[in-house]
Amino acid sequence: VKDNVSGKSYLHGAAIAGGTTTNPNIVPVHTYKANRMGETAFILLSGLFGLSGFEVETGNTFFADPAAVSAHTNSIKVNNYYQSIHKRNSIDGKGMPIISTVHIGSKWNNAAWNGKQMLYGDGDGILFSSLAGAMDVAGHEMTHGVISKTANLTYQGESGAINESLADIFGALSEMHSNGLTSPSEWEMGEDIFTPNVPGDGGLRSMSNPKSKKLSAVYGLKDNAYPDHYEDRYLGELDKGGVHINSSINNKAAYLISEGGEHHGVKVTGITRSKTEKIYYRALTNYLVPSSGFKEMRAAAIQSARDLYPDRNGVPSNETKAVIAAYDAIGVS
Ligand SMILES: CCC(=O)Oc1c(C)cccc1C(=O)O
Ligand SMILES: [Zn+2]
């Protein structure tokens, strides 16, 4: 494959994701495992900078790598979500390139933000299919990037659980936004790629009903369920002090604020997704700091609700009341 801008050539069999972006802030860069010699061909996909893309130098068959196309497409959708809903220009707010690399490792059942870019494994086909295939996973990973540029919540213990929860919250909400208002709001994480051979078992985590998911054997807690109340939080040192375990407690609060419900005897009147996302984005970008835990998350969410939906004559708005009730419901006072 020849880059007709730099003139550099690349390995045979490099795959090129189809399509260019409509958003000049996205110049997605995808690194692929070429299908020969295992080396990596580095491909810069054209954005709107007049790059006319690539021509295939030799008679290679032009084919798109589904994982690369998904990673590319999903990163555009998530960036469009941040752009249109939160007026945020890319991950850093300054239009930084959005980089995804696919086919990481061998049958890797993981996705990650490595401090600079998103990484996707292919999954083992049992626990996960290609992790690039889920928009909420892309939203989750990109939000780790956004968090690193804003509150930069320390990735362990309570602050790590809030980090993980905000990644789930914006992962889920960006997917729901992209799917459009007509689609049912589903508060599962990774349902499109989780256990591909087991239909209808939802995602690897549930925000609406965390306890419906058993903690995976990975954490050595396979008989336990994900917690939905602060009193049931995990206090061991597995999973960096339970960052993917205790995130479910805050996820439940976000779900209750948006959709409403009764939990541990506390009734919450939902205020819809569009107000919930504004409250959490303001909390993330205005109030949370690296050490923030559950108590600080509650205070930041209440303050953000008050900022956006002010008290009237000293009476808190319905939005603020929903936030207070939701954190009461999950036992964070
Ligand atoms: C929903 C996205 C997610 O949880 O990605 C991870 C997976 C699948 C394994 C290990 C870590 C992560 C992560 O990004 O925290
Ligand atoms: Zn994560």
PDB file of N, CA, C and O in Angstrom, residues 219-291:
ATOM      1  N   TYR A 219     -11.697 -12.148  38.947  1.00  0.00           N
ATOM      2  CA  TYR A 219     -11.451 -11.483  40.231  1.00  0.00           C
ATOM      3  C   TYR A 219     -11.389 -12.490  41.366  1.00  0.00           C
ATOM      4  O   TYR A 219     -11.298 -12.129  42.520  1.00  0.00           O
ATOM      5  N   GLY A 220     -11.534 -13.773  41.022  1.00  0.00           N
ATOM      6  CA  GLY A 220     -11.498 -14.763  42.087  1.00  0.00           C
ATOM      7  C   GLY A 220     -12.680 -14.621  43.022  1.00  0.00           C
ATOM      8  O   GLY A 220     -12.674 -15.084  44.147  1.00  0.00           O
ATOM      9  N   LEU A 221     -13.729 -13.927  42.525  1.00  0.00           N
ATOM     10  CA  LEU A 221     -14.918 -13.728  43.384  1.00  0.00           C
ATOM     11  C   LEU A 221     -16.119 -14.284  42.641  1.00  0.00           C
ATOM     12  O   LEU A 221     -17.189 -13.718  42.653  1.00  0.00           O
ATOM     13  N   LYS A 222     -15.928 -15.420  41.952  1.00  0.00           N
ATOM     14  CA  LYS A 222     -16.916 -15.804  40.942  1.00  0.00           C
ATOM     15  C   LYS A 222     -18.306 -16.026  41.516  1.00  0.00           C
ATOM     16  O   LYS A 222     -19.291 -15.938  40.827  1.00  0.00           O
ATOM     17  N   ASP A 223     -18.409 -16.295  42.822  1.00  0.00           N
ATOM     18  CA  ASP A 223     -19.772 -16.562  43.329  1.00  0.00           C
ATOM     19  C   ASP A 223     -20.494 -15.283  43.722  1.00  0.00           C
ATOM     20  O   ASP A 223     -21.671 -15.287  43.999  1.00  0.00           O
ATOM     21  N   ASN A 224     -19.750 -14.181  43.794  1.00  0.00           N
ATOM     22  CA  ASN A 224     -20.406 -12.943  44.220  1.00  0.00           C
ATOM     23  C   ASN A 224     -21.000 -12.222  43.029  1.00  0.00           C
ATOM     24  O   ASN A 224     -20.605 -12.444  41.888  1.00  0.00           O
ATOM     25  N   ALA A 225     -21.925 -11.300  43.325  1.00  0.00           N
ATOM     26  CA  ALA A 225     -22.504 -10.452  42.283  1.00  0.00           C
ATOM     27  C   ALA A 225     -21.874  -9.066  42.390  1.00  0.00           C
ATOM     28  O   ALA A 225     -21.263  -8.719  43.389  1.00  0.00           O
ATOM     29  N   TYR A 226     -21.996  -8.298  41.317  1.00  0.00           N
ATOM     30  CA  TYR A 226     -21.548  -6.904  41.378  1.00  0.00           C
ATOM     31  C   TYR A 226     -22.409  -6.160  42.409  1.00  0.00           C
ATOM     32  O   TYR A 226     -23.609  -6.387  42.481  1.00  0.00           O
ATOM     33  N   PRO A 227     -21.824  -5.301  43.234  1.00  0.00           N
ATOM     34  CA  PRO A 227     -22.579  -4.603  44.277  1.00  0.00           C
ATOM     35  C   PRO A 227     -23.420  -3.459  43.722  1.00  0.00           C
ATOM     36  O   PRO A 227     -23.073  -2.868  42.702  1.00  0.00           O
ATOM     37  N   ASP A 228     -24.556  -3.167  44.415  1.00  0.00           N
ATOM     38  CA  ASP A 228     -25.351  -1.989  44.009  1.00  0.00           C
ATOM     39  C   ASP A 228     -25.614  -1.096  45.222  1.00  0.00           C
ATOM     40  O   ASP A 228     -26.534  -0.279  45.216  1.00  0.00           O
ATOM     41  N   HIS A 229     -24.804  -1.284  46.257  1.00  0.00           N
ATOM     42  CA  HIS A 229     -24.937  -0.455  47.460  1.00  0.00           C
ATOM     43  C   HIS A 229     -23.566  -0.327  48.125  1.00  0.00           C
ATOM     44  O   HIS A 229     -22.793  -1.291  48.147  1.00  0.00           O
ATOM     45  N   TYR A 230     -23.277   0.843  48.643  1.00  0.00           N
ATOM     46  CA  TYR A 230     -21.954   1.149  49.207  1.00  0.00           C
ATOM     47  C   TYR A 230     -21.583   0.184  50.332  1.00  0.00           C
ATOM     48  O   TYR A 230     -20.413  -0.173  50.498  1.00  0.00           O
ATOM     49  N   GLU A 231     -22.566  -0.293  51.077  1.00  0.00           N
ATOM     50  CA  GLU A 231     -22.268  -1.239  52.171  1.00  0.00           C
ATOM     51  C   GLU A 231     -21.758  -2.569  51.628  1.00  0.00           C
ATOM     52  O   GLU A 231     -21.106  -3.321  52.343  1.00  0.00           O
ATOM     53  N   ASP A 232     -22.051  -2.861  50.353  1.00  0.00           N
ATOM     54  CA  ASP A 232     -21.607  -4.138  49.781  1.00  0.00           C
ATOM     55  C   ASP A 232     -20.327  -3.966  48.965  1.00  0.00           C
ATOM     56  O   ASP A 232     -19.936  -4.878  48.236  1.00  0.00           O
ATOM     57  N   ARG A 233     -19.679  -2.798  49.116  1.00  0.00           N
ATOM     58  CA  ARG A 233     -18.500  -2.595  48.269  1.00  0.00           C
ATOM     59  C   ARG A 233     -17.405  -3.601  48.592  1.00  0.00           C
ATOM     60  O   ARG A 233     -17.286  -4.084  49.717  1.00  0.00           O
ATOM     61  N   TYR A 234     -16.587  -3.895  47.569  1.00  0.00           N
ATOM     62  CA  TYR A 234     -15.462  -4.836  47.702  1.00  0.00           C
ATOM     63  C   TYR A 234     -14.287  -4.097  48.330  1.00  0.00           C
ATOM     64  O   TYR A 234     -13.931  -2.992  47.901  1.00  0.00           O
ATOM     65  N   LEU A 235     -13.680  -4.692  49.355  1.00  0.00           N
ATOM     66  CA  LEU A 235     -12.608  -3.994  50.085  1.00  0.00           C
ATOM     67  C   LEU A 235     -11.258  -4.683  49.934  1.00  0.00           C
ATOM     68  O   LEU A 235     -10.294  -4.308  50.589  1.00  0.00           O
ATOM     69  N   GLY A 236     -11.197  -5.701  49.061  1.00  0.00           N
ATOM     70  CA  GLY A 236      -9.915  -6.411  48.899  1.00  0.00           C
ATOM     71  C   GLY A 236      -9.003  -5.680  47.942  1.00  0.00           C
ATOM     72  O   GLY A 236      -9.304  -4.564  47.493  1.00  0.00           O
ATOM     73  N   GLU A 237      -7.875  -6.340  47.575  1.00  0.00           N
ATOM     74  CA  GLU A 237      -6.954  -5.638  46.692  1.00  0.00           C
ATOM     75  C   GLU A 237      -6.984  -6.160  45.253  1.00  0.00           C
ATOM     76  O   GLU A 237      -6.298  -5.643  44.380  1.00  0.00           O
ATOM     77  N   LEU A 238      -7.810  -7.142  44.959  1.00  0.00           N
ATOM     78  CA  LEU A 238      -7.953  -7.584  43.563  1.00  0.00           C
ATOM     79  C   LEU A 238      -8.486  -6.421  42.732  1.00  0.00           C
ATOM     80  O   LEU A 238      -9.153  -5.523  43.264  1.00  0.00           O
ATOM     81  N   ASP A 239      -8.185  -6.474  41.392  1.00  0.00           N
ATOM     82  CA  ASP A 239      -8.774  -5.485  40.476  1.00  0.00           C
ATOM     83  C   ASP A 239      -8.451  -4.059  40.922  1.00  0.00           C
ATOM     84  O   ASP A 239      -9.306  -3.176  40.911  1.00  0.00           O
ATOM     85  N   LYS A 240      -7.209  -3.865  41.385  1.00  0.00           N
ATOM     86  CA  LYS A 240      -6.742  -2.557  41.876  1.00  0.00           C
ATOM     87  C   LYS A 240      -7.675  -1.998  42.947  1.00  0.00           C
ATOM     88  O   LYS A 240      -7.995  -0.819  42.969  1.00  0.00           O
ATOM     89  N   GLY A 241      -8.122  -2.884  43.802  1.00  0.00           N
ATOM     90  CA  GLY A 241      -9.031  -2.464  44.880  1.00  0.00           C
ATOM     91  C   GLY A 241     -10.456  -2.349  44.366  1.00  0.00           C
ATOM     92  O   GLY A 241     -11.221  -1.501  44.810  1.00  0.00           O
ATOM     93  N   GLY A 242     -10.802  -3.182  43.383  1.00  0.00           N
ATOM     94  CA  GLY A 242     -12.193  -3.297  42.935  1.00  0.00           C
ATOM     95  C   GLY A 242     -12.689  -2.196  42.014  1.00  0.00           C
ATOM     96  O   GLY A 242     -13.863  -1.837  42.044  1.00  0.00           O
ATOM     97  N   VAL A 243     -11.789  -1.679  41.140  1.00  0.00           N
ATOM     98  CA  VAL A 243     -12.236  -0.551  40.295  1.00  0.00           C
ATOM     99  C   VAL A 243     -13.360  -0.958  39.345  1.00  0.00           C
ATOM    100  O   VAL A 243     -14.283  -0.184  39.080  1.00  0.00           O
ATOM    101  N   HIS A 244     -13.298  -2.237  38.832  1.00  0.00           N
ATOM    102  CA  HIS A 244     -14.368  -2.682  37.930  1.00  0.00           C
ATOM    103  C   HIS A 244     -15.503  -3.321  38.708  1.00  0.00           C
ATOM    104  O   HIS A 244     -16.498  -3.742  38.125  1.00  0.00           O
ATOM    105  N   ILE A 245     -15.344  -3.445  40.020  1.00  0.00           N
ATOM    106  CA  ILE A 245     -16.372  -4.085  40.854  1.00  0.00           C
ATOM    107  C   ILE A 245     -17.241  -2.991  41.476  1.00  0.00           C
ATOM    108  O   ILE A 245     -18.444  -2.942  41.273  1.00  0.00           O
ATOM    109  N   ASN A 246     -16.593  -2.048  42.171  1.00  0.00           N
ATOM    110  CA  ASN A 246     -17.333  -1.000  42.889  1.00  0.00           C
ATOM    111  C   ASN A 246     -17.878   0.089  41.961  1.00  0.00           C
ATOM    112  O   ASN A 246     -18.722   0.887  42.360  1.00  0.00           O
ATOM    113  N   SER A 247     -17.420   0.091  40.715  1.00  0.00           N
ATOM    114  CA  SER A 247     -17.986   1.058  39.755  1.00  0.00           C
ATOM    115  C   SER A 247     -19.494   0.844  39.623  1.00  0.00           C
ATOM    116  O   SER A 247     -20.245   1.800  39.381  1.00  0.00           O
ATOM    117  N   SER A 248     -19.937  -0.395  39.827  1.00  0.00           N
ATOM    118  CA  SER A 248     -21.367  -0.692  39.665  1.00  0.00           C
ATOM    119  C   SER A 248     -22.237   0.063  40.666  1.00  0.00           C
ATOM    120  O   SER A 248     -23.413   0.329  40.400  1.00  0.00           O
ATOM    121  N   ILE A 249     -21.659   0.410  41.810  1.00  0.00           N
ATOM    122  CA  ILE A 249     -22.429   1.151  42.832  1.00  0.00           C
ATOM    123  C   ILE A 249     -22.782   2.546  42.300  1.00  0.00           C
ATOM    124  O   ILE A 249     -23.929   2.986  42.348  1.00  0.00           O
ATOM    125  N   ASN A 250     -21.785   3.239  41.726  1.00  0.00           N
ATOM    126  CA  ASN A 250     -22.060   4.566  41.155  1.00  0.00           C
ATOM    127  C   ASN A 250     -22.866   4.460  39.865  1.00  0.00           C
ATOM    128  O   ASN A 250     -23.680   5.351  39.565  1.00  0.00           O
ATOM    129  N   ASN A 251     -22.646   3.376  39.111  1.00  0.00           N
ATOM    130  CA  ASN A 251     -23.441   3.170  37.886  1.00  0.00           C
ATOM    131  C   ASN A 251     -24.927   3.117  38.227  1.00  0.00           C
ATOM    132  O   ASN A 251     -25.763   3.670  37.508  1.00  0.00           O
ATOM    133  N   LYS A 252     -25.240   2.455  39.331  1.00  0.00           N
ATOM    134  CA  LYS A 252     -26.645   2.325  39.754  1.00  0.00           C
ATOM    135  C   LYS A 252     -27.234   3.705  40.044  1.00  0.00           C
ATOM    136  O   LYS A 252     -28.375   4.007  39.673  1.00  0.00           O
ATOM    137  N   ALA A 253     -26.427   4.567  40.668  1.00  0.00           N
ATOM    138  CA  ALA A 253     -26.905   5.922  40.978  1.00  0.00           C
ATOM    139  C   ALA A 253     -27.224   6.675  39.684  1.00  0.00           C
ATOM    140  O   ALA A 253     -28.291   7.279  39.553  1.00  0.00           O
ATOM    141  N   ALA A 254     -26.316   6.574  38.710  1.00  0.00           N
ATOM    142  CA  ALA A 254     -26.539   7.285  37.439  1.00  0.00           C
ATOM    143  C   ALA A 254     -27.796   6.765  36.759  1.00  0.00           C
ATOM    144  O   ALA A 254     -28.614   7.536  36.237  1.00  0.00           O
ATOM    145  N   TYR A 255     -27.968   5.442  36.794  1.00  0.00           N
ATOM    146  CA  TYR A 255     -29.166   4.842  36.189  1.00  0.00           C
ATOM    147  C   TYR A 255     -30.431   5.376  36.873  1.00  0.00           C
ATOM    148  O   TYR A 255     -31.393   5.795  36.223  1.00  0.00           O
ATOM    149  N   LEU A 256     -30.417   5.412  38.207  1.00  0.00           N
ATOM    150  CA  LEU A 256     -31.600   5.880  38.955  1.00  0.00           C
ATOM    151  C   LEU A 256     -31.892   7.349  38.652  1.00  0.00           C
ATOM    152  O   LEU A 256     -33.053   7.733  38.454  1.00  0.00           O
ATOM    153  N   ILE A 257     -30.837   8.176  38.581  1.00  0.00           N
ATOM    154  CA  ILE A 257     -31.038   9.610  38.293  1.00  0.00           C
ATOM    155  C   ILE A 257     -31.724   9.762  36.933  1.00  0.00           C
ATOM    156  O   ILE A 257     -32.665  10.537  36.772  1.00  0.00           O
ATOM    157  N   SER A 258     -31.280   8.984  35.965  1.00  0.00           N
ATOM    158  CA  SER A 258     -31.825   9.128  34.621  1.00  0.00           C
ATOM    159  C   SER A 258     -33.214   8.507  34.475  1.00  0.00           C
ATOM    160  O   SER A 258     -34.158   9.135  34.026  1.00  0.00           O
ATOM    161  N   GLU A 259     -33.326   7.235  34.912  1.00  0.00           N
ATOM    162  CA  GLU A 259     -34.547   6.459  34.626  1.00  0.00           C
ATOM    163  C   GLU A 259     -35.505   6.381  35.806  1.00  0.00           C
ATOM    164  O   GLU A 259     -36.660   5.967  35.641  1.00  0.00           O
ATOM    165  N   GLY A 260     -35.024   6.706  36.999  1.00  0.00           N
ATOM    166  CA  GLY A 260     -35.868   6.608  38.195  1.00  0.00           C
ATOM    167  C   GLY A 260     -35.980   5.172  38.678  1.00  0.00           C
ATOM    168  O   GLY A 260     -35.506   4.241  38.032  1.00  0.00           O
ATOM    169  N   GLY A 261     -36.608   5.008  39.839  1.00  0.00           N
ATOM    170  CA  GLY A 261     -36.786   3.668  40.392  1.00  0.00           C
ATOM    171  C   GLY A 261     -36.743   3.714  41.911  1.00  0.00           C
ATOM    172  O   GLY A 261     -36.509   4.756  42.504  1.00  0.00           O
ATOM    173  N   GLU A 262     -36.972   2.542  42.502  1.00  0.00           N
ATOM    174  CA  GLU A 262     -36.896   2.449  43.957  1.00  0.00           C
ATOM    175  C   GLU A 262     -35.757   1.508  44.291  1.00  0.00           C
ATOM    176  O   GLU A 262     -35.628   0.443  43.676  1.00  0.00           O
ATOM    177  N   HIS A 263     -34.914   1.894  45.237  1.00  0.00           N
ATOM    178  CA  HIS A 263     -33.726   1.068  45.518  1.00  0.00           C
ATOM    179  C   HIS A 263     -33.424   1.154  47.011  1.00  0.00           C
ATOM    180  O   HIS A 263     -33.304   2.246  47.559  1.00  0.00           O
ATOM    181  N   HIS A 264     -33.369  -0.015  47.655  1.00  0.00           N
ATOM    182  CA  HIS A 264     -33.108  -0.044  49.105  1.00  0.00           C
ATOM    183  C   HIS A 264     -34.071   0.897  49.833  1.00  0.00           C
ATOM    184  O   HIS A 264     -33.673   1.682  50.696  1.00  0.00           O
ATOM    185  N   GLY A 265     -35.335   0.884  49.396  1.00  0.00           N
ATOM    186  CA  GLY A 265     -36.368   1.648  50.089  1.00  0.00           C
ATOM    187  C   GLY A 265     -36.395   3.117  49.756  1.00  0.00           C
ATOM    188  O   GLY A 265     -37.189   3.872  50.312  1.00  0.00           O
ATOM    189  N   VAL A 266     -35.516   3.565  48.835  1.00  0.00           N
ATOM    190  CA  VAL A 266     -35.515   4.991  48.479  1.00  0.00           C
ATOM    191  C   VAL A 266     -36.088   5.151  47.073  1.00  0.00           C
ATOM    192  O   VAL A 266     -35.684   4.443  46.143  1.00  0.00           O
ATOM    193  N   LYS A 267     -37.021   6.081  46.928  1.00  0.00           N
ATOM    194  CA  LYS A 267     -37.652   6.302  45.621  1.00  0.00           C
ATOM    195  C   LYS A 267     -36.968   7.460  44.915  1.00  0.00           C
ATOM    196  O   LYS A 267     -36.713   8.501  45.512  1.00  0.00           O
ATOM    197  N   VAL A 268     -36.601   7.245  43.635  1.00  0.00           N
ATOM    198  CA  VAL A 268     -35.961   8.295  42.827  1.00  0.00           C
ATOM    199  C   VAL A 268     -36.855   8.563  41.622  1.00  0.00           C
ATOM    200  O   VAL A 268     -37.271   7.617  40.946  1.00  0.00           O
ATOM    201  N   THR A 269     -37.161   9.845  41.358  1.00  0.00           N
ATOM    202  CA  THR A 269     -37.918  10.202  40.154  1.00  0.00           C
ATOM    203  C   THR A 269     -36.910  10.577  39.067  1.00  0.00           C
ATOM    204  O   THR A 269     -36.126  11.525  39.248  1.00  0.00           O
ATOM    205  N   GLY A 270     -36.885   9.828  37.980  1.00  0.00           N
ATOM    206  CA  GLY A 270     -35.888  10.033  36.926  1.00  0.00           C
ATOM    207  C   GLY A 270     -36.001  11.396  36.253  1.00  0.00           C
ATOM    208  O   GLY A 270     -37.093  11.969  36.177  1.00  0.00           O
ATOM    209  N   ILE A 271     -34.850  11.898  35.746  1.00  0.00           N
ATOM    210  CA  ILE A 271     -34.856  13.221  35.100  1.00  0.00           C
ATOM    211  C   ILE A 271     -34.395  13.123  33.644  1.00  0.00           C
ATOM    212  O   ILE A 271     -34.121  14.145  33.025  1.00  0.00           O
ATOM    213  N   THR A 272     -34.315  11.951  33.092  1.00  0.00           N
ATOM    214  CA  THR A 272     -33.922  11.638  31.699  1.00  0.00           C
ATOM    215  C   THR A 272     -32.403  11.658  31.497  1.00  0.00           C
ATOM    216  O   THR A 272     -31.649  12.289  32.254  1.00  0.00           O
ATOM    217  N   ARG A 273     -31.991  11.002  30.427  1.00  0.00           N
ATOM    218  CA  ARG A 273     -30.564  10.842  30.092  1.00  0.00           C
ATOM    219  C   ARG A 273     -29.917  12.190  29.781  1.00  0.00           C
ATOM    220  O   ARG A 273     -28.790  12.454  30.188  1.00  0.00           O
ATOM    221  N   SER A 274     -30.700  13.052  29.090  1.00  0.00           N
ATOM    222  CA  SER A 274     -30.031  14.274  28.617  1.00  0.00           C
ATOM    223  C   SER A 274     -29.663  15.201  29.770  1.00  0.00           C
ATOM    224  O   SER A 274     -28.695  15.951  29.668  1.00  0.00           O
ATOM    225  N   LYS A 275     -30.410  15.148  30.874  1.00  0.00           N
ATOM    226  CA  LYS A 275     -30.015  15.973  32.031  1.00  0.00           C
ATOM    227  C   LYS A 275     -28.937  15.253  32.846  1.00  0.00           C
ATOM    228  O   LYS A 275     -28.026  15.869  33.377  1.00  0.00           O
ATOM    229  N   THR A 276     -29.040  13.942  32.920  1.00  0.00           N
ATOM    230  CA  THR A 276     -28.064  13.142  33.673  1.00  0.00           C
ATOM    231  C   THR A 276     -26.667  13.308  33.090  1.00  0.00           C
ATOM    232  O   THR A 276     -25.693  13.514  33.814  1.00  0.00           O
ATOM    233  N   GLU A 277     -26.572  13.260  31.771  1.00  0.00           N
ATOM    234  CA  GLU A 277     -25.240  13.379  31.143  1.00  0.00           C
ATOM    235  C   GLU A 277     -24.644  14.764  31.358  1.00  0.00           C
ATOM    236  O   GLU A 277     -23.416  14.904  31.532  1.00  0.00           O
ATOM    237  N   LYS A 278     -25.500  15.783  31.419  1.00  0.00           N
ATOM    238  CA  LYS A 278     -24.977  17.137  31.641  1.00  0.00           C
ATOM    239  C   LYS A 278     -24.424  17.263  33.060  1.00  0.00           C
ATOM    240  O   LYS A 278     -23.372  17.857  33.296  1.00  0.00           O
ATOM    241  N   ILE A 279     -25.140  16.648  34.028  1.00  0.00           N
ATOM    242  CA  ILE A 279     -24.712  16.704  35.430  1.00  0.00           C
ATOM    243  C   ILE A 279     -23.371  15.995  35.600  1.00  0.00           C
ATOM    244  O   ILE A 279     -22.427  16.542  36.182  1.00  0.00           O
ATOM    245  N   TYR A 280     -23.246  14.796  35.047  1.00  0.00           N
ATOM    246  CA  TYR A 280     -21.999  14.039  35.229  1.00  0.00           C
ATOM    247  C   TYR A 280     -20.834  14.671  34.468  1.00  0.00           C
ATOM    248  O   TYR A 280     -19.696  14.685  34.950  1.00  0.00           O
ATOM    249  N   TYR A 281     -21.104  15.251  33.297  1.00  0.00           N
ATOM    250  CA  TYR A 281     -20.009  15.889  32.562  1.00  0.00           C
ATOM    251  C   TYR A 281     -19.494  17.120  33.325  1.00  0.00           C
ATOM    252  O   TYR A 281     -18.285  17.339  33.446  1.00  0.00           O
ATOM    253  N   ARG A 282     -20.440  17.866  33.922  1.00  0.00           N
ATOM    254  CA  ARG A 282     -20.034  19.052  34.703  1.00  0.00           C
ATOM    255  C   ARG A 282     -19.254  18.611  35.949  1.00  0.00           C
ATOM    256  O   ARG A 282     -18.219  19.183  36.280  1.00  0.00           O
ATOM    257  N   ALA A 283     -19.721  17.545  36.593  1.00  0.00           N
ATOM    258  CA  ALA A 283     -19.003  17.030  37.779  1.00  0.00           C
ATOM    259  C   ALA A 283     -17.582  16.617  37.386  1.00  0.00           C
ATOM    260  O   ALA A 283     -16.609  16.955  38.062  1.00  0.00           O
ATOM    261  N   LEU A 284     -17.466  15.908  36.260  1.00  0.00           N
ATOM    262  CA  LEU A 284     -16.155  15.418  35.809  1.00  0.00           C
ATOM    263  C   LEU A 284     -15.209  16.567  35.485  1.00  0.00           C
ATOM    264  O   LEU A 284     -14.028  16.557  35.845  1.00  0.00           O
ATOM    265  N   THR A 285     -15.733  17.586  34.831  1.00  0.00           N
ATOM    266  CA  THR A 285     -14.839  18.633  34.322  1.00  0.00           C
ATOM    267  C   THR A 285     -14.694  19.821  35.268  1.00  0.00           C
ATOM    268  O   THR A 285     -13.751  20.603  35.131  1.00  0.00           O
ATOM    269  N   ASN A 286     -15.620  19.965  36.238  1.00  0.00           N
ATOM    270  CA  ASN A 286     -15.540  21.132  37.134  1.00  0.00           C
ATOM    271  C   ASN A 286     -15.185  20.801  38.575  1.00  0.00           C
ATOM    272  O   ASN A 286     -14.686  21.667  39.293  1.00  0.00           O
ATOM    273  N   TYR A 287     -15.513  19.620  39.046  1.00  0.00           N
ATOM    274  CA  TYR A 287     -15.411  19.377  40.490  1.00  0.00           C
ATOM    275  C   TYR A 287     -14.521  18.205  40.900  1.00  0.00           C
ATOM    276  O   TYR A 287     -13.866  18.246  41.927  1.00  0.00           O
ATOM    277  N   LEU A 288     -14.502  17.122  40.145  1.00  0.00           N
ATOM    278  CA  LEU A 288     -13.745  15.946  40.588  1.00  0.00           C
ATOM    279  C   LEU A 288     -12.245  16.165  40.419  1.00  0.00           C
ATOM    280  O   LEU A 288     -11.804  16.862  39.514  1.00  0.00           O
ATOM    281  N   VAL A 289     -11.477  15.544  41.339  1.00  0.00           N
ATOM    282  CA  VAL A 289     -10.004  15.646  41.315  1.00  0.00           C
ATOM    283  C   VAL A 289      -9.441  14.229  41.434  1.00  0.00           C
ATOM    284  O   VAL A 289     -10.186  13.289  41.691  1.00  0.00           O
ATOM    285  N   PRO A 290      -8.130  14.028  41.257  1.00  0.00           N
ATOM    286  CA  PRO A 290      -7.582  12.660  41.245  1.00  0.00           C
ATOM    287  C   PRO A 290      -7.975  11.791  42.425  1.00  0.00           C
ATOM    288  O   PRO A 290      -8.202  10.603  42.270  1.00  0.00           O
ATOM    289  N   SER A 291      -8.120  12.382  43.619  1.00  0.00           N
ATOM    290  CA  SER A 291      -8.383  11.557  44.817  1.00  0.00           C
ATOM    291  C   SER A 291      -9.886  11.369  45.078  1.00  0.00           C
ATOM    292  O   SER A 291     -10.253  10.695  46.044  1.00  0.00           O
TER     293      SER A 291
END
